[in-house]
Structure formats: structure tokens, C-alpha cells
mmCIF file with all atom_site columns, C-alpha atoms in Angstrom:
data_model
loop_
_atom_site.group_PDB
_atom_site.id
_atom_site.type_symbol
_atom_site.label_atom_id
_atom_site.label_alt_id
_atom_site.label_comp_id
_atom_site.label_asym_id
_atom_site.label_entity_id
_atom_site.label_seq_id
_atom_site.pdbx_PDB_ins_code
_atom_site.Cartn_x
_atom_site.Cartn_y
_atom_site.Cartn_z
_atom_site.occupancy
_atom_site.B_iso_or_equiv
_atom_site.pdbx_formal_charge
_atom_site.auth_seq_id
_atom_site.auth_comp_id
_atom_site.auth_asym_id
_atom_site.auth_atom_id
_atom_site.pdbx_PDB_model_num
ATOM 1  C CA . MET A 1 1  ? 0.000   0.000  0.000   1.00 59.00 ? 1  MET A CA 1
ATOM 2  C CA . ASP A 1 2  ? 2.919   2.336  0.601   1.00 67.00 ? 2  ASP A CA 1
ATOM 3  C CA . PHE A 1 3  ? 3.930   2.010  -3.043  1.00 68.00 ? 3  PHE A CA 1
ATOM 4  C CA . LEU A 1 4  ? 0.537   3.301  -4.166  1.00 64.00 ? 4  LEU A CA 1
ATOM 5  C CA . LYS A 1 5  ? 0.804   6.302  -1.864  1.00 67.00 ? 5  LYS A CA 1
ATOM 6  C CA . LYS A 1 6  ? 4.131   7.311  -3.423  1.00 74.00 ? 6  LYS A CA 1
ATOM 7  C CA . ILE A 1 7  ? 2.540   7.763  -6.867  1.00 73.00 ? 7  ILE A CA 1
ATOM 8  C CA . PRO A 1 8  ? 1.272   11.336 -7.359  1.00 76.00 ? 8  PRO A CA 1
ATOM 9  C CA . SER A 1 9  ? -2.505  11.581 -7.553  1.00 74.00 ? 9  SER A CA 1
ATOM 10 C CA . ASN A 1 10 ? -2.276  13.412 -10.900 1.00 81.00 ? 10 ASN A CA 1
ATOM 11 C CA . ILE A 1 11 ? -0.936  10.236 -12.512 1.00 81.00 ? 11 ILE A CA 1
ATOM 12 C CA . TYR A 1 12 ? -4.109  8.391  -11.501 1.00 80.00 ? 12 TYR A CA 1
ATOM 13 C CA . LEU A 1 13 ? -6.211  11.118 -13.103 1.00 84.00 ? 13 LEU A CA 1
ATOM 14 C CA . ILE A 1 14 ? -4.235  11.024 -16.359 1.00 88.00 ? 14 ILE A CA 1
ATOM 15 C CA . PHE A 1 15 ? -4.462  7.241  -16.596 1.00 86.00 ? 15 PHE A CA 1
ATOM 16 C CA . SER A 1 16 ? -8.176  7.239  -15.834 1.00 87.00 ? 16 SER A CA 1
ATOM 17 C CA . LEU A 1 17 ? -8.856  9.784  -18.588 1.00 90.00 ? 17 LEU A CA 1
ATOM 18 C CA . ILE A 1 18 ? -6.753  7.780  -21.051 1.00 90.00 ? 18 ILE A CA 1
ATOM 19 C CA . PHE A 1 19 ? -8.502  4.508  -20.193 1.00 89.00 ? 19 PHE A CA 1
ATOM 20 C CA . ILE A 1 20 ? -12.012 5.982  -20.302 1.00 90.00 ? 20 ILE A CA 1
ATOM 21 C CA . THR A 1 21 ? -11.317 7.674  -23.643 1.00 93.00 ? 21 THR A CA 1
ATOM 22 C CA . THR A 1 22 ? -9.905  4.420  -25.019 1.00 92.00 ? 22 THR A CA 1
ATOM 23 C CA . ALA A 1 23 ? -12.998 2.557  -23.796 1.00 91.00 ? 23 ALA A CA 1
ATOM 24 C CA . ILE A 1 24 ? -15.266 4.968  -25.670 1.00 92.00 ? 24 ILE A CA 1
ATOM 25 C CA . ALA A 1 25 ? -13.191 4.548  -28.831 1.00 93.00 ? 25 ALA A CA 1
ATOM 26 C CA . LEU A 1 26 ? -13.277 0.753  -28.504 1.00 91.00 ? 26 LEU A CA 1
ATOM 27 C CA . LEU A 1 27 ? -17.032 0.889  -28.038 1.00 91.00 ? 27 LEU A CA 1
ATOM 28 C CA . PHE A 1 28 ? -17.424 2.718  -31.338 1.00 92.00 ? 28 PHE A CA 1
ATOM 29 C CA . LEU A 1 29 ? -15.138 0.181  -33.016 1.00 90.00 ? 29 LEU A CA 1
ATOM 30 C CA . GLY A 1 30 ? -17.402 -2.637 -31.857 1.00 90.00 ? 30 GLY A CA 1
ATOM 31 C CA . LYS A 1 31 ? -14.991 -4.268 -29.412 1.00 88.00 ? 31 LYS A CA 1
ATOM 32 C CA . LEU A 1 32 ? -17.424 -4.504 -26.499 1.00 90.00 ? 32 LEU A CA 1
ATOM 33 C CA . PRO A 1 33 ? -15.461 -6.868 -24.170 1.00 91.00 ? 33 PRO A CA 1
ATOM 34 C CA . PHE A 1 34 ? -12.305 -4.784 -24.486 1.00 92.00 ? 34 PHE A CA 1
ATOM 35 C CA . ALA A 1 35 ? -14.305 -1.582 -24.007 1.00 91.00 ? 35 ALA A CA 1
ATOM 36 C CA . ILE A 1 36 ? -15.854 -2.872 -20.789 1.00 92.00 ? 36 ILE A CA 1
ATOM 37 C CA . LEU A 1 37 ? -12.495 -4.059 -19.449 1.00 93.00 ? 37 LEU A CA 1
ATOM 38 C CA . THR A 1 38 ? -10.815 -0.756 -20.274 1.00 92.00 ? 38 THR A CA 1
ATOM 39 C CA . LEU A 1 39 ? -13.698 1.204  -18.747 1.00 91.00 ? 39 LEU A CA 1
ATOM 40 C CA . VAL A 1 40 ? -13.475 -0.778 -15.516 1.00 93.00 ? 40 VAL A CA 1
ATOM 41 C CA . ILE A 1 41 ? -9.726  -0.136 -15.296 1.00 91.00 ? 41 ILE A CA 1
ATOM 42 C CA . GLY A 1 42 ? -10.344 3.560  -15.951 1.00 90.00 ? 42 GLY A CA 1
ATOM 43 C CA . LEU A 1 43 ? -13.011 3.748  -13.260 1.00 91.00 ? 43 LEU A CA 1
ATOM 44 C CA . ILE A 1 44 ? -10.736 2.006  -10.750 1.00 89.00 ? 44 ILE A CA 1
ATOM 45 C CA . SER A 1 45 ? -8.027  4.528  -11.545 1.00 85.00 ? 45 SER A CA 1
ATOM 46 C CA . LEU A 1 46 ? -10.526 7.373  -11.131 1.00 86.00 ? 46 LEU A CA 1
ATOM 47 C CA . ILE A 1 47 ? -11.612 6.024  -7.746  1.00 86.00 ? 47 ILE A CA 1
ATOM 48 C CA . ALA A 1 48 ? -7.960  5.705  -6.715  1.00 81.00 ? 48 ALA A CA 1
ATOM 49 C CA . TRP A 1 49 ? -7.352  9.315  -7.783  1.00 80.00 ? 49 TRP A CA 1
ATOM 50 C CA . THR A 1 50 ? -10.322 10.465 -5.716  1.00 82.00 ? 50 THR A CA 1
ATOM 51 C CA . PHE A 1 51 ? -9.315  8.410  -2.685  1.00 81.00 ? 51 PHE A CA 1
ATOM 52 C CA . PHE A 1 52 ? -5.622  9.330  -2.669  1.00 75.00 ? 52 PHE A CA 1
ATOM 53 C CA . GLY A 1 53 ? -6.343  12.946 -3.603  1.00 71.00 ? 53 GLY A CA 1
ATOM 54 C CA . LEU A 1 54 ? -8.801  13.319 -0.763  1.00 69.00 ? 54 LEU A CA 1
ATOM 55 C CA . PHE A 1 55 ? -6.485  11.878 1.860   1.00 67.00 ? 55 PHE A CA 1
ATOM 56 C CA . ASP A 1 56 ? -3.285  13.404 0.519   1.00 64.00 ? 56 ASP A CA 1
ATOM 57 C CA . GLU A 1 57 ? -1.045  14.416 3.411   1.00 63.00 ? 57 GLU A CA 1
ATOM 58 C CA . THR A 1 58 ? 0.910   17.090 1.568   1.00 60.00 ? 58 THR A CA 1
ATOM 59 C CA . LYS A 1 59 ? -0.254  20.630 2.139   1.00 53.00 ? 59 LYS A CA 1
ATOM 60 C CA . ASN A 1 60 ? -0.198  23.328 -0.523  1.00 55.00 ? 60 ASN A CA 1
ATOM 61 C CA . THR A 1 61 ? 1.104   26.239 1.509   1.00 51.00 ? 61 THR A CA 1
#
């Protein structure tokens, strides 16, 4: 779990946007199983970004 906390929360946001955009593109290409898998990975990354961003211990002062 410590390894996940060392990754900046912005990286999670970037990966989630990439995965969700890829899932939409795969959906239009007709690759439904790959689109669902990519969307789930993107949503997990988005949840991780929200969770680690909310409980981030660094202060912007």
C-alpha cells in the first residue's frame, strides 16, 4: 500500500482519462469486451485518484 501512496494523484487522473477515452473509442469500433475491461480499469483509476487525492497528506502552503 505504501507504493501506491508514493505515486502522485495526478498520474491516476491522467491514466483514468486515457482509459475511459480508449474505452469509448473501442465501443465505437465494436470491441465490447475490451471496451468494458478498459472502462473498468479507468473507473478504478478514477476512484484511486479520488481516494488518494482526498487523503493526501501534503499541504499546498
